[in-house]
Amino acid sequence: MKFNFSIFFILLSNFCFGQTLPQIDSLIENEMKSNKIAALAVAVIDSGKVVHLSANGFRDLERELKATISTPFHIASVSKTVTNLAVFKLVESGEIDLNTDINQYLPFEVKNPHYLNDKITVEDLLNHRSGIKDDLEIYEPFWTIPNGDSKFELAKFLKSYLDAAGELYKKEHFESKKNYKSFSYSNTGVALLGLIVENVSGTNYEEFCQQNIFKPIGMINTSWFLKNLDSNLVAKTYVHQFFFGLKFKGHNGYPDFPGGQLRTSISDFSSLLVAYLNSENNKFILQKETTLKITPTPQISHEGFFTWFLTAINNHLYYTHSGGDTGVRTIVIMDVDQKKGIIIFANSEYDVRNLNKSIELEMWSK
């Protein structure tokens, strides 16, 4: 019988990573007493290694199916950190230049109608400084009434939304004030990065990420689409309703999916973060020089640097990104110099920042 050693390694890694620290278990146990939490998946990385990896609670409350470290959670806007990696994979290969007009990489033209002579660059999109705005009238039906994977194709949706001849186009989709390139969080801008990856690589976005990010790192429970995962294993997303408790409204999905639709397990994502923090060993998908460009040693807190944000937690400065959607709250933090980090996924609308702060305090700030 042939034996697949790569699969053996993945299974062994999951087994070894399924370890816990008593002090972190205690913090999680206290949080799980709340009737507003379905499940919590938590990873703690210290000195470049996973020292705690756990999943508590239920991925499916109705059937009383427990969450595991292999359960895919919807991670909402933490997904943007993966789109960042996809872009920089092509930056590293020389196929994308950060300061080039995005129209060099798109199948249709995107121009701010208020500033037609200005260019929007890839760097602008990565830093949420493109002037491209999210139209809540268009997006809110997807955010408030979850119906799984969107039927919109990424290119067709963005062309309709951003091309002057598009069906959904409005001049109001672009900022008109003079300092329009100041920071303004844009899901549409990140979705446009996904389309740039597709157009430059000649590969659909899911396949590009599978071949260039997920598979090389051994992320076997990760996909941008529900259709590519076993729906029985994916964590349902729960909202708390007065008198009724936690209720499942449906799986989230939207046409701007590169900005927030990724589903991944705590085991998979911790492997990604560990590989990122240890990129100098040449086993990551990007070189150390590239990760240092994305997240250099922080000096001062500012509004965003290549997708990530800098946040002070218990008087320590971390690169952070959080996510929130219907029935979802997530957070990831990392110290790139000390090679430490925390990842928390929740499949309910529970404020993960408090647990994150408590774990950071317990691990490194006492």
XYZ file of C-alpha atoms in Angstrom:
366
model
C 0.000 0.000 0.000
C 1.359 3.409 -0.955
C 1.579 5.924 1.893
C 1.286 9.663 1.332
C 3.963 11.199 3.548
C 2.718 14.741 2.967
C -0.713 13.784 4.327
C 0.979 11.980 7.223
C 2.911 15.156 8.027
C -0.255 17.253 7.973
C -2.058 14.809 10.258
C 0.909 14.634 12.590
C 1.125 18.417 12.680
C -2.548 18.690 13.556
C -2.127 16.121 16.294
C 0.894 17.869 17.773
C -0.678 21.287 17.452
C -3.795 20.085 19.283
C -2.171 21.135 22.525
C -3.431 23.568 25.106
C -2.088 25.731 27.885
C -4.032 25.466 31.181
C -4.061 29.230 31.714
C -5.476 29.839 28.242
C -7.994 27.022 28.657
C -9.207 28.730 31.806
C -9.725 32.062 30.035
C -11.630 30.368 27.208
C -13.732 28.339 29.631
C -14.863 31.535 31.366
C -15.899 33.040 28.029
C -17.779 29.895 26.993
C -20.125 30.333 29.974
C -21.871 33.061 27.996
C -25.106 32.003 26.308
C -24.167 34.209 23.343
C -21.247 32.064 22.155
C -21.595 28.977 19.965
C -17.904 28.110 19.478
C -14.456 29.589 19.937
C -11.344 28.451 18.085
C -8.097 29.820 19.489
C -4.412 29.617 18.572
C -1.463 31.137 20.405
C 1.968 31.380 18.797
C 5.085 32.038 20.871
C 8.655 32.270 19.551
C 7.458 31.146 16.129
C 5.693 27.981 17.347
C 2.094 27.091 18.115
C 1.862 26.628 21.882
C -1.928 26.529 22.166
C -4.497 25.282 19.664
C -8.076 24.559 20.661
C -11.708 24.587 19.599
C -14.539 24.735 22.122
C -18.296 24.673 21.679
C -20.435 23.713 18.713
C -20.091 24.176 14.979
C -23.759 23.133 14.748
C -25.941 23.796 17.783
C -29.058 22.187 16.346
C -27.328 18.838 15.842
C -24.942 19.290 18.797
C -21.893 18.818 16.577
C -18.727 20.024 18.274
C -16.177 22.331 16.686
C -12.664 20.925 16.226
C -9.336 22.440 15.256
C -10.122 21.304 11.685
C -13.542 23.009 11.519
C -13.684 25.706 8.805
C -14.900 29.015 10.280
C -15.991 32.015 8.259
C -13.292 34.580 9.133
C -14.887 37.706 7.572
C -12.430 40.580 7.005
C -9.429 38.677 8.323
C -9.708 37.220 4.793
C -8.124 40.444 3.546
C -4.757 39.359 4.951
C -4.849 36.391 2.546
C -5.726 38.599 -0.426
C -2.706 40.657 0.607
C -0.517 37.532 0.271
C -1.962 36.691 -3.148
C -1.092 40.176 -4.421
C 2.422 40.095 -2.990
C 3.030 36.692 -4.550
C 2.695 38.436 -7.913
C 4.602 41.500 -6.720
C 7.499 39.229 -5.750
C 7.490 37.558 -9.180
C 7.562 40.961 -10.874
C 4.123 40.598 -12.467
C 2.571 43.390 -10.373
C 4.132 46.738 -9.490
C 2.684 48.461 -6.422
C 2.907 51.954 -7.916
C 1.440 51.164 -11.333
C -2.015 52.344 -12.384
C -4.439 49.479 -11.688
C -5.850 49.862 -15.192
C -2.706 48.133 -16.448
C -3.971 45.001 -14.717
C -7.732 45.155 -15.308
C -10.046 44.093 -18.172
C -12.037 47.350 -17.854
C -11.210 50.918 -16.847
C -11.540 52.223 -13.299
C -11.302 55.998 -12.900
C -12.426 58.329 -10.162
C -14.923 60.507 -12.091
C -14.124 63.453 -9.834
C -10.377 63.215 -10.587
C -10.046 61.736 -14.060
C -6.373 62.620 -14.435
C -5.350 60.834 -11.243
C -4.313 57.203 -11.106
C -5.280 54.573 -8.556
C -2.420 52.217 -7.715
C -2.223 48.718 -6.278
C -0.652 50.215 -3.178
C -3.650 52.539 -2.807
C -5.971 49.529 -2.795
C -3.846 47.630 -0.261
C -3.807 50.624 2.073
C -7.520 51.535 1.759
C -6.579 54.844 0.165
C -8.052 54.440 -3.308
C -11.137 56.602 -2.904
C -13.357 53.642 -3.886
C -16.382 53.430 -1.599
C -18.722 50.628 -0.513
C -22.354 51.218 -1.502
C -24.389 49.997 1.481
C -27.572 49.955 -0.570
C -25.994 47.269 -2.760
C -24.094 45.349 -0.087
C -26.458 45.298 2.893
C -28.860 42.696 1.420
C -25.899 40.294 1.190
C -24.695 41.180 4.708
C -28.059 40.994 6.463
C -29.713 38.095 4.594
C -27.024 35.394 4.231
C -27.558 33.068 1.265
C -24.185 31.388 0.855
C -21.943 31.800 -2.195
C -22.950 34.746 -4.364
C -24.104 34.009 -7.907
C -22.244 37.097 -9.162
C -18.938 36.514 -10.925
C -16.212 38.736 -9.500
C -15.274 40.410 -12.802
C -18.870 41.002 -13.893
C -19.875 42.462 -10.534
C -16.905 44.825 -10.293
C -17.281 45.936 -13.913
C -20.947 46.697 -13.256
C -20.048 48.569 -10.051
C -16.942 50.508 -11.173
C -17.066 50.847 -14.968
C -18.769 54.067 -16.114
C -21.043 52.032 -18.402
C -21.913 49.506 -15.700
C -25.438 48.733 -14.549
C -24.649 49.390 -10.878
C -22.282 52.291 -11.500
C -22.657 55.567 -9.613
C -20.279 58.486 -9.354
C -20.909 58.209 -5.629
C -18.921 54.954 -5.604
C -15.857 57.246 -5.622
C -14.828 59.825 -3.052
C -15.158 63.423 -4.296
C -13.414 65.419 -1.535
C -9.949 66.831 -2.202
C -8.161 64.520 0.208
C -9.937 61.533 -1.297
C -6.862 59.341 -0.897
C -6.922 59.559 2.873
C -7.711 56.321 4.704
C -11.196 54.934 4.105
C -11.879 51.216 4.595
C -12.992 49.677 1.307
C -14.240 46.120 0.810
C -14.707 46.885 -2.888
C -11.085 47.964 -3.176
C -9.885 44.641 -1.767
C -12.235 42.741 -4.099
C -10.593 44.632 -6.946
C -7.221 43.287 -5.774
C -8.655 39.782 -6.144
C -9.667 40.574 -9.709
C -6.200 41.957 -10.445
C -4.735 38.651 -9.227
C -7.111 36.782 -11.545
C -6.365 38.935 -14.566
C -2.585 38.979 -14.128
C -2.270 35.269 -13.336
C -4.853 34.084 -15.866
C -6.323 31.876 -13.115
C -9.551 32.226 -11.152
C -8.967 33.585 -7.673
C -9.876 30.423 -5.750
C -7.540 28.283 -7.845
C -4.705 30.807 -7.581
C -4.947 30.813 -3.783
C -5.223 27.029 -3.594
C -2.148 26.488 -5.760
C 0.021 29.315 -4.429
C -1.004 29.681 -0.777
C -3.230 26.975 0.692
C -1.773 23.776 -0.741
C 1.909 24.740 -0.255
C 1.190 25.407 3.434
C -1.004 22.332 3.879
C -4.251 24.261 4.439
C -6.635 21.411 3.619
C -9.774 22.881 5.221
C -9.705 26.285 3.532
C -11.646 27.791 0.631
C -13.207 31.035 -0.548
C -16.407 29.136 -1.393
C -18.806 26.918 0.529
C -19.224 24.746 -2.551
C -15.627 23.568 -2.163
C -16.086 22.453 1.451
C -18.212 19.806 3.157
C -21.113 21.923 4.438
C -21.676 19.455 7.282
C -18.245 20.313 8.643
C -18.369 24.113 8.258
C -19.199 26.105 11.386
C -22.660 27.633 11.210
C -22.871 31.333 12.073
C -25.189 32.357 14.906
C -26.890 35.573 15.966
C -28.342 36.062 19.440
C -32.041 36.886 19.459
C -33.823 38.102 22.575
C -35.960 35.306 24.085
C -34.849 32.847 21.360
C -31.121 32.576 22.019
C -28.627 31.717 19.269
C -30.140 31.311 15.800
C -28.604 30.368 12.459
C -29.673 32.766 9.689
C -27.636 31.212 6.890
C -24.065 31.123 5.602
C -22.617 34.465 4.567
C -21.638 35.223 0.977
C -21.257 38.238 -1.300
C -19.969 39.271 -4.727
C -16.902 41.091 -3.307
C -15.706 37.803 -1.760
C -11.902 38.469 -1.713
C -12.617 41.045 0.998
C -14.218 38.720 3.492
C -15.590 35.342 2.466
C -12.739 32.946 3.317
C -13.465 29.900 5.462
C -10.560 28.230 7.194
C -9.808 26.168 10.281
C -7.830 27.384 13.272
C -5.281 24.678 12.483
C -4.888 25.872 8.885
C -4.673 29.559 9.689
C -2.208 29.040 12.528
C 0.008 27.126 10.068
C -0.191 30.120 7.740
C 0.734 32.597 10.464
C 3.591 30.440 11.771
C 4.988 30.133 8.241
C 4.690 33.910 7.771
C 6.496 34.684 11.027
C 9.265 32.219 10.135
C 9.624 33.268 6.502
C 13.411 33.528 6.793
C 13.638 29.719 6.669
C 12.484 29.836 3.003
C 9.557 27.482 3.637
C 6.955 30.215 3.265
C 5.344 31.210 -0.030
C 7.054 34.622 0.150
C 10.631 35.620 0.859
C 11.595 37.323 4.117
C 12.295 40.566 2.239
C 8.678 40.591 1.090
C 7.134 39.908 4.502
C 9.330 42.668 5.941
C 7.945 45.020 3.303
C 4.374 44.072 4.241
C 4.930 44.207 8.002
C 8.203 45.944 8.900
C 9.320 46.385 12.487
C 6.686 48.848 13.748
C 7.761 52.293 14.854
C 4.543 54.188 15.449
C 0.856 53.359 15.226
C -0.818 54.501 12.015
C -3.993 53.834 10.064
C -2.853 50.915 7.993
C 0.120 49.442 6.199
C -0.454 47.021 3.336
C -3.788 45.734 4.689
C -2.651 45.244 8.303
C -3.214 47.742 11.119
C -1.019 48.617 14.089
C -2.720 48.466 17.468
C -1.464 48.840 21.028
C -2.639 45.971 23.249
C -1.640 46.060 26.917
C 1.049 48.627 25.977
C 2.558 46.407 23.268
C 2.311 47.184 19.556
C 0.933 44.468 17.255
C -0.049 44.101 13.635
C -3.734 43.279 13.761
C -6.784 42.573 11.648
C -10.299 41.808 12.809
C -13.441 40.623 11.081
C -17.157 40.888 11.683
C -20.202 39.661 9.806
C -23.599 38.154 10.517
C -22.834 35.575 13.205
C -19.054 36.047 12.925
C -16.324 37.746 14.945
C -12.606 37.107 14.344
C -9.237 38.617 15.191
C -5.563 37.943 14.475
C -2.605 39.772 16.015
C 1.123 39.291 15.535
C 4.462 40.651 16.688
C 6.746 40.095 13.696
C 9.981 40.578 15.655
C 9.172 38.319 18.600
C 7.317 35.872 16.340
C 4.240 35.691 18.504
C 0.567 35.974 17.777
C -3.018 35.187 18.708
C -5.859 34.003 16.452
C -9.490 33.810 17.605
C -12.453 32.670 15.510
C -16.031 32.854 16.821
C -19.133 31.671 14.962
C -21.344 34.116 16.846
C -21.432 37.875 17.416
C -19.215 37.814 20.494
C -16.613 40.529 21.030
C -13.363 38.584 20.644
C -11.226 41.591 21.592
C -11.686 41.022 25.326
C -10.446 37.436 25.164
C -7.620 38.518 22.872
C -6.513 41.136 25.392
C -6.758 38.642 28.269
C -4.644 36.055 26.426
C -2.028 38.669 25.506
C -1.868 39.787 29.142
C -1.540 36.218 30.409
C 1.118 35.286 27.866
C 3.354 38.314 27.564
C 2.353 41.317 29.668
C 2.371 40.081 33.255
